[in-house]
Amino acid sequence: MEQEEKDGVLAVFHSFNGEHEGALEVPLPGEGRYRIENVYSDADADVVVAEDRLVCHISEDMRAVAVLLRKG
């Protein structure tokens, strides 16, 4: 996950040949609440902010999802 400016975060998830099952999760940095501003993917992606984590469900192998979050 890369921090973008002071109020945003860009997270990138990758799915490779069955290397994960279920949800992919990453902790969100710092204090405060985040909202999803944009989701970029070549397929449907189920992405949610759950408390202090970003949770992504990717249903297929060999997919990528990028998520832009902003504080607020």
CSV table of C-alpha atoms in Angstrom, one decimal:
chain,number,residue,atom,x,y,z
A,1,MET,CA,0.0,0.0,0.0
A,2,GLU,CA,1.3,3.4,-0.9
A,3,GLN,CA,0.4,6.7,0.9
A,4,GLU,CA,-0.8,9.3,-1.6
A,5,GLU,CA,-0.5,13.0,-0.4
A,6,LYS,CA,-1.7,13.5,3.1
A,7,ASP,CA,-5.3,12.5,2.9
A,8,GLY,CA,-5.3,9.5,0.6
A,9,VAL,CA,-4.1,6.0,0.1
A,10,LEU,CA,-3.6,3.9,-3.0
A,11,ALA,CA,-3.8,0.1,-2.4
A,12,VAL,CA,-3.1,-2.5,-5.0
A,13,PHE,CA,-4.2,-6.2,-4.7
A,14,HIS,CA,-3.0,-9.0,-6.9
A,15,SER,CA,-4.4,-12.5,-7.2
A,16,PHE,CA,-2.1,-15.2,-8.6
A,17,ASN,CA,-2.8,-18.9,-9.4
A,18,GLY,CA,-4.8,-19.8,-6.2
A,19,GLU,CA,-2.3,-18.4,-3.7
A,20,HIS,CA,-5.1,-17.0,-1.5
A,21,GLU,CA,-8.5,-18.1,-0.3
A,22,GLY,CA,-11.2,-15.7,0.8
A,23,ALA,CA,-10.6,-12.1,1.5
A,24,LEU,CA,-7.3,-10.1,1.2
A,25,GLU,CA,-7.0,-7.6,4.0
A,26,VAL,CA,-4.5,-4.7,4.7
A,27,PRO,CA,-4.5,-2.4,7.7
A,28,LEU,CA,-5.1,1.3,7.0
A,29,PRO,CA,-2.5,3.7,8.1
A,30,GLY,CA,-2.8,6.3,10.8
A,31,GLU,CA,-5.9,7.7,12.6
A,32,GLY,CA,-9.2,8.6,11.0
A,33,ARG,CA,-11.8,7.1,8.8
A,34,TYR,CA,-11.4,6.4,5.1
A,35,ARG,CA,-13.9,6.2,2.2
A,36,ILE,CA,-13.4,4.5,-1.1
A,37,GLU,CA,-13.1,7.1,-3.9
A,38,ASN,CA,-12.4,4.8,-6.9
A,39,VAL,CA,-11.9,1.1,-7.6
A,40,TYR,CA,-9.9,0.2,-10.7
A,41,SER,CA,-10.0,-3.4,-12.0
A,42,ASP,CA,-10.4,-5.5,-15.1
A,43,ALA,CA,-13.2,-7.5,-13.4
A,44,ASP,CA,-15.8,-7.1,-10.7
A,45,ALA,CA,-14.2,-6.5,-7.3
A,46,ASP,CA,-15.8,-6.5,-3.9
A,47,VAL,CA,-13.9,-3.9,-1.8
A,48,VAL,CA,-15.0,-2.5,1.6
A,49,VAL,CA,-13.5,-0.5,4.4
A,50,ALA,CA,-14.0,-2.5,7.6
A,51,GLU,CA,-13.1,-0.5,10.7
A,52,ASP,CA,-9.3,0.0,10.3
A,53,ARG,CA,-8.8,-2.4,7.4
A,54,LEU,CA,-9.3,-2.5,3.7
A,55,VAL,CA,-10.9,-5.8,2.6
A,56,CYS,CA,-10.9,-7.1,-1.0
A,57,HIS,CA,-12.5,-10.2,-2.4
A,58,ILE,CA,-11.2,-11.2,-5.8
A,59,SER,CA,-13.1,-14.1,-7.3
A,60,GLU,CA,-10.7,-15.1,-10.0
A,61,ASP,CA,-7.0,-15.9,-10.4
A,62,MET,CA,-4.6,-13.5,-12.3
A,63,ARG,CA,-6.5,-10.3,-11.4
A,64,ALA,CA,-5.5,-7.0,-10.1
A,65,VAL,CA,-7.5,-4.4,-8.1
A,66,ALA,CA,-6.4,-0.8,-7.3
A,67,VAL,CA,-8.3,1.2,-4.7
A,68,LEU,CA,-8.0,4.9,-4.1
A,69,LEU,CA,-9.2,5.9,-0.6
A,70,ARG,CA,-9.5,9.4,0.9
A,71,LYS,CA,-9.8,10.4,4.6
A,72,GLY,CA,-13.2,11.7,5.5
